[in-house]
Coordinates of C-alpha atoms in Angstrom, one line a residue:
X1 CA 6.8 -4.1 14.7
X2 CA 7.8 -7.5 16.1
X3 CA 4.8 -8.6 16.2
X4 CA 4.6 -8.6 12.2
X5 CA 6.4 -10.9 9.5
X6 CA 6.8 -9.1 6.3
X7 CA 5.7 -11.9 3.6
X8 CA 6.4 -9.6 0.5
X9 CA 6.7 -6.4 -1.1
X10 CA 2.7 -5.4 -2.8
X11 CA 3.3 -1.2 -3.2
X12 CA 5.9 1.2 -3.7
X13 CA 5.3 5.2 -4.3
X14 CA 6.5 8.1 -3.7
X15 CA 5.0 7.7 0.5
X16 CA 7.2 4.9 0.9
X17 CA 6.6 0.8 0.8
X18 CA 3.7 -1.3 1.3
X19 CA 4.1 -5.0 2.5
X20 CA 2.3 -8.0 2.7
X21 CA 2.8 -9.4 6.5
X22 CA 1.0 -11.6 8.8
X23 CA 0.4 -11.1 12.3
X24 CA 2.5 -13.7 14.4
X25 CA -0.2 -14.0 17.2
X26 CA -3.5 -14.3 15.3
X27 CA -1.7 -15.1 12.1
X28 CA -4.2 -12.6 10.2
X29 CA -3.2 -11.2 6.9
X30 CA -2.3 -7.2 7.1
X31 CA -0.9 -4.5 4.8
X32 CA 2.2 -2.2 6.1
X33 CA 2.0 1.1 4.8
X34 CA 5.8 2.5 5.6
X35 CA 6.3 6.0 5.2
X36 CA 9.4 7.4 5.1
X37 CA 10.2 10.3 7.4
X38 CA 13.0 12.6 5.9
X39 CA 15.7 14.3 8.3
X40 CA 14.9 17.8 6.5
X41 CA 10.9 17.5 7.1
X42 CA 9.1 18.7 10.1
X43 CA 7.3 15.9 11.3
X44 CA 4.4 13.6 10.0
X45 CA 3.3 14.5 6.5
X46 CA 0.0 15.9 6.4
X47 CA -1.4 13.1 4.2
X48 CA -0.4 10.9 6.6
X49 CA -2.0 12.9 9.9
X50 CA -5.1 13.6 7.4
X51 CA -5.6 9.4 6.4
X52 CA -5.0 8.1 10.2
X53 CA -7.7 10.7 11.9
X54 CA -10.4 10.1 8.9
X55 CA -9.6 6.7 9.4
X56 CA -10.1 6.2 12.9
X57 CA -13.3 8.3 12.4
X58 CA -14.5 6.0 9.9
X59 CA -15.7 2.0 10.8
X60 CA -17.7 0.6 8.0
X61 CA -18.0 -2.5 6.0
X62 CA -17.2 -1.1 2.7
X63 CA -13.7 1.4 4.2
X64 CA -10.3 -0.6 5.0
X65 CA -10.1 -0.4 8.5
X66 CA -6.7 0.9 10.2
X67 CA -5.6 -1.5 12.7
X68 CA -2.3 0.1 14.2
X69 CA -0.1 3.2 13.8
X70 CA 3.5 2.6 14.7
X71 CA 5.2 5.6 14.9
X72 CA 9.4 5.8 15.0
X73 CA 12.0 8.0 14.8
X74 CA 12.5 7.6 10.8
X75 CA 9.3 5.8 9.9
X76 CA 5.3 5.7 10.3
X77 CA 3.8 2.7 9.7
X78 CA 0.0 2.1 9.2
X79 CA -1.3 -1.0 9.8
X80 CA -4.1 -2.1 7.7
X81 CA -6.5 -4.9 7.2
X82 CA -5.5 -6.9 3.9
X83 CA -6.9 -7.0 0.8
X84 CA -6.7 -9.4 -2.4
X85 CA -5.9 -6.7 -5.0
X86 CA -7.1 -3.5 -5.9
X87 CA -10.2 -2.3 -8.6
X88 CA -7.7 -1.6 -11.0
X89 CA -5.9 -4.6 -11.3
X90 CA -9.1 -6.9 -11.1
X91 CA -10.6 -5.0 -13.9
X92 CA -7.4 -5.7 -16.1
X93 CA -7.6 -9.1 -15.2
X94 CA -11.5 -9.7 -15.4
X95 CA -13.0 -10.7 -18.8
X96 CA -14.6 -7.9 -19.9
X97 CA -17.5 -10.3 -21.7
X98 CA -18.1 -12.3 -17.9
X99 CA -18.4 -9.4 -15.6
X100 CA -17.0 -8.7 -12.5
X101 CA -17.1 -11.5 -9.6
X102 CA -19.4 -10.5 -6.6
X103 CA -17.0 -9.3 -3.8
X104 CA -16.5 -6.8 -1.1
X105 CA -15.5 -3.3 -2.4
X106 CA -13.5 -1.6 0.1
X107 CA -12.4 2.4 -0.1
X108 CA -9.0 2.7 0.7
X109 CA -5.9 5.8 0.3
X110 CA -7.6 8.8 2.7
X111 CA -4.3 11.0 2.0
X112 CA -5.8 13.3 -0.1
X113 CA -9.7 13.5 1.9
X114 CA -10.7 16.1 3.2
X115 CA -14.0 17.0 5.4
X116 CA -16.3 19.7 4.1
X117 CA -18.7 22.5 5.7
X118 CA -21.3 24.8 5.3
X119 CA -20.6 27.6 4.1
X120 CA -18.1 26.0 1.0
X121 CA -14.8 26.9 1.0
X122 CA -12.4 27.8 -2.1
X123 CA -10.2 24.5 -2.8
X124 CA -7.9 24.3 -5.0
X125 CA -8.5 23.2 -8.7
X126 CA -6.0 20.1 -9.4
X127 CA -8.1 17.4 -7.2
X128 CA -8.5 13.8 -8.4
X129 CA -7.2 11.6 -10.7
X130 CA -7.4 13.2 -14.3
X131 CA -9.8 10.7 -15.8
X132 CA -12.3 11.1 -12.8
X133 CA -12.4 14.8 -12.4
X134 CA -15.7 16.6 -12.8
X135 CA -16.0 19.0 -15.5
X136 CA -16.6 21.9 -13.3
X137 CA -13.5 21.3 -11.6
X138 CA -11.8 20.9 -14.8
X139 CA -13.2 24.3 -16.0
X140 CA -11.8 26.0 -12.8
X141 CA -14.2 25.5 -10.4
X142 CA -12.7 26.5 -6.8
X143 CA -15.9 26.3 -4.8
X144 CA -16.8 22.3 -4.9
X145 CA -18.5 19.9 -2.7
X146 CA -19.7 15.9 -2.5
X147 CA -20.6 16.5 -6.3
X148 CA -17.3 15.9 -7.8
X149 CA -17.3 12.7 -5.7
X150 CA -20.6 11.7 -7.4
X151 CA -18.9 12.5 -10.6
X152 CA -15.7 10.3 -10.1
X153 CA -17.9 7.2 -8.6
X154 CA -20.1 7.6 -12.0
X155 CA -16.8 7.6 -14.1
X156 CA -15.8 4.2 -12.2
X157 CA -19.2 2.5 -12.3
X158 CA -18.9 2.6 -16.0
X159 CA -15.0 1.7 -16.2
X160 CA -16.8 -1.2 -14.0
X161 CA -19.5 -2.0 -16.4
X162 CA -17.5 -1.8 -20.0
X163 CA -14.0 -3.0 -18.7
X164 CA -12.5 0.2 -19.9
X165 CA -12.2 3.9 -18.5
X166 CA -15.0 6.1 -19.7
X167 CA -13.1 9.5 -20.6
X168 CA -9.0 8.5 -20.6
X169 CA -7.9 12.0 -21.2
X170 CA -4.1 13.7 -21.6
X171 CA -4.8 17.0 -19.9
X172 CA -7.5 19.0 -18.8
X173 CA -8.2 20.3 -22.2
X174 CA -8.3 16.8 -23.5
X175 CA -10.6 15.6 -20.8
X176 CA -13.3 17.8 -21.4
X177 CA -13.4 17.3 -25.3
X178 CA -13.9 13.7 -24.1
X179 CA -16.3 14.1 -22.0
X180 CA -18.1 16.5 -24.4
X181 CA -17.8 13.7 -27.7
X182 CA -19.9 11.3 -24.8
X183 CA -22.1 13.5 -23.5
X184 CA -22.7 16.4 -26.0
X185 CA -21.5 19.9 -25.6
X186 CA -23.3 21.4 -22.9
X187 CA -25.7 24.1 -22.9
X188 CA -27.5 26.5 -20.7
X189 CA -30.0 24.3 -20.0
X190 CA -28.1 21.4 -19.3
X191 CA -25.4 23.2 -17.3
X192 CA -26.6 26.5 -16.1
X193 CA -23.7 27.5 -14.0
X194 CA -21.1 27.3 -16.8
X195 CA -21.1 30.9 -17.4
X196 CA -19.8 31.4 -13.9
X197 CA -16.7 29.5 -13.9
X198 CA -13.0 30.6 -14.0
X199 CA -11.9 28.9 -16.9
X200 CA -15.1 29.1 -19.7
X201 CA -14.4 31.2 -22.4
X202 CA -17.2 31.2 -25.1
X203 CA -20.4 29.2 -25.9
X204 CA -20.4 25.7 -27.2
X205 CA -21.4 24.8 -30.4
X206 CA -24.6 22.5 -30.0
X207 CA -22.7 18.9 -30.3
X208 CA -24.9 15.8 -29.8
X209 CA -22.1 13.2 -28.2
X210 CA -22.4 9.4 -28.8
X211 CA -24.3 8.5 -25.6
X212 CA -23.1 6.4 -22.5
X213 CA -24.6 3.3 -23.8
X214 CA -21.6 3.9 -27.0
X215 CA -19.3 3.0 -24.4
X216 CA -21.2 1.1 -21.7
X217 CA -23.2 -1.4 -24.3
X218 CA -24.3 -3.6 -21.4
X219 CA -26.6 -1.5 -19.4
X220 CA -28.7 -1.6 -22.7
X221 CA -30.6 -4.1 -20.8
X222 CA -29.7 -2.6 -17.6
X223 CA -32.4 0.3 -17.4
X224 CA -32.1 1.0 -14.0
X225 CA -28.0 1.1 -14.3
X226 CA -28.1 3.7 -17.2
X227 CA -30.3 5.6 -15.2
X228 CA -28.0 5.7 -12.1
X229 CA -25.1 6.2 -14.3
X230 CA -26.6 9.2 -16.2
X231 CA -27.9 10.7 -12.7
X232 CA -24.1 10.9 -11.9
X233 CA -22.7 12.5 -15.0
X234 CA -24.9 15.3 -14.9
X235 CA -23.0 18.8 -16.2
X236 CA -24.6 20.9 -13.5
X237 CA -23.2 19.5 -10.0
X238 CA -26.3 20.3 -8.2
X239 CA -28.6 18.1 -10.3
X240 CA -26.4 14.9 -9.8
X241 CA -27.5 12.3 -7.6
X242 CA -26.5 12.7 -4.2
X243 CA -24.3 9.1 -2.2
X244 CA -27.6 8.9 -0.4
X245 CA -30.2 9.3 -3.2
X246 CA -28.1 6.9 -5.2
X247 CA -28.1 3.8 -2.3
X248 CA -31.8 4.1 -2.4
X249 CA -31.7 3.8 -6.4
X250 CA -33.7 1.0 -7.9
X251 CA -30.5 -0.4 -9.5
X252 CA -29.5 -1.3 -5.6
X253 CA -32.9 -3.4 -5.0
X254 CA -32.8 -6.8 -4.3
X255 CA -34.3 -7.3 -7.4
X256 CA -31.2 -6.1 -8.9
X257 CA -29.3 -7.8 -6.7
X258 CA -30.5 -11.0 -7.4
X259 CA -30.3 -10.7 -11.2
X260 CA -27.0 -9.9 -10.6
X261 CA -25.6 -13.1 -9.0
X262 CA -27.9 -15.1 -10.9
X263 CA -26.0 -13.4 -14.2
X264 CA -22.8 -14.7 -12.7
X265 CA -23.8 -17.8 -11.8
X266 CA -24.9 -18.3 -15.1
X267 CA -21.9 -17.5 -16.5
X268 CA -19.6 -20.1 -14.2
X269 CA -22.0 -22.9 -15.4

């Protein structure tokens, strides 16, 4: 640890502290993840074992990479590559009217990832932040795969695009009715595996919901982004597009690309 200089306090949860600090021989920015290790506990948490092995799995561009686990008697700390700030607090800082700047978009916070297999095994139901969950894990799903990760990047990409979350709901109950006033009540048709899950009850009434482009107005001109967006919401988790699918979407092309920084350039001038 002596080889760090804490600069300041950015994080503080229920893990422990995160600190700004610079490394005193290469004087590179890093983040200090602390994590306190209580007396009574038996060891390392299992968030903590479960973020440092994805991590050192995973080396990619667009994933914060792990420099450094320092492991003591009363404290685990991760050492991280720095970043500026996180999506959340950009987006409350961004004009919604401008856009969001071009930057790098790193994923970040592995504590609660898991890996997955063939054949799919029964998870529990209370996974992901409220206002990201997928409707069939909100209707009691148990059996769940990449498709409620398709769901949750879909809920973001439009937070992204309309500067405000897409379906900010209270409770589980809550969240659904909001996703249902957006989307329209389902039906067989549209979701075909509703019958088959824990918590539905009775049909819907037919409802015909606002529409994404209600709350995402600029991808009105953005064809190619409603289309992605609307591939990810999709009731029925097998129909949504898969990470794969969805990098080789139109809206990714350089094309899109392009008109993207030329928007922002446009917009600086």
């Amino acid at each position: 640890m002596e080889k760090y200089q804490k600069i300041e306090k950015i994080g503080e949860g229920t893990y422990g502290v995160v600190y700004k600090a610079k490394n005193r021989l290469t004087g590179d920015l890093v983040a200090l993840k602390k994590i306190r290790l209580e007396a009574e506990d038996e060891g390392i948490p299992s968030t903590a074992i479960r973020e440092i092995s994805i991590l050192k799995e995973l080396q990619h561009p667009n994933i914060v990479r792990l420099h450094d686990v320092i492991h003591t008697e009363k404290k685990l700390t991760l050492v991280f590559e720095y970043l500026d700030q996180d999506l959340k607090k950009m987006l409350d800082e961004t004009d919604g009217d401008a856009g969001l700047p071009d930057l790098e978009l790193k994923l970040a916070d592995f504590g609660l990832a898991r890996a997955f297999g063939i054949p799919v095994r029964s998870y529990t139901h209370e996974v992901v932040t409220l206002w990201y969950r997928a409707p069939d894990v909100l209707m009691g799903s148990r059996k769940y795969s990449t498709p409620v990760d398709l769901w949750s990047v879909g809920c973001i990409f439009g937070e992204m695009s309309s500067g405000k979350p897409l379906f900010p709901g209270t409770s589980d109950a809550d969240q659904l009715v909001r996703i249902f006033s957006v989307l329209g009540n389902p039906t067989e048709e549209s979701w075909p595996s509703l019958a088959d899950l824990p918590d539905y009850k009775e049909p819907y009434p037919p409802m015909e919901g606002k529409g994404l482009l209600h709350h995402v107005p600029k991808l009105k001109n953005d064809p190619h982004g409603l289309d992605l967006l609307e591939r990810m919401l999709q009731f029925e988790p097998s129909r949504r597009i898969s990470a794969k699918e969805a990098l080789l979407h139109p809206y990714f092309t350089q094309d899109a690309i392009d008109a993207v920084d030329q928007m922002h350039q446009a917009v600086q001038q």
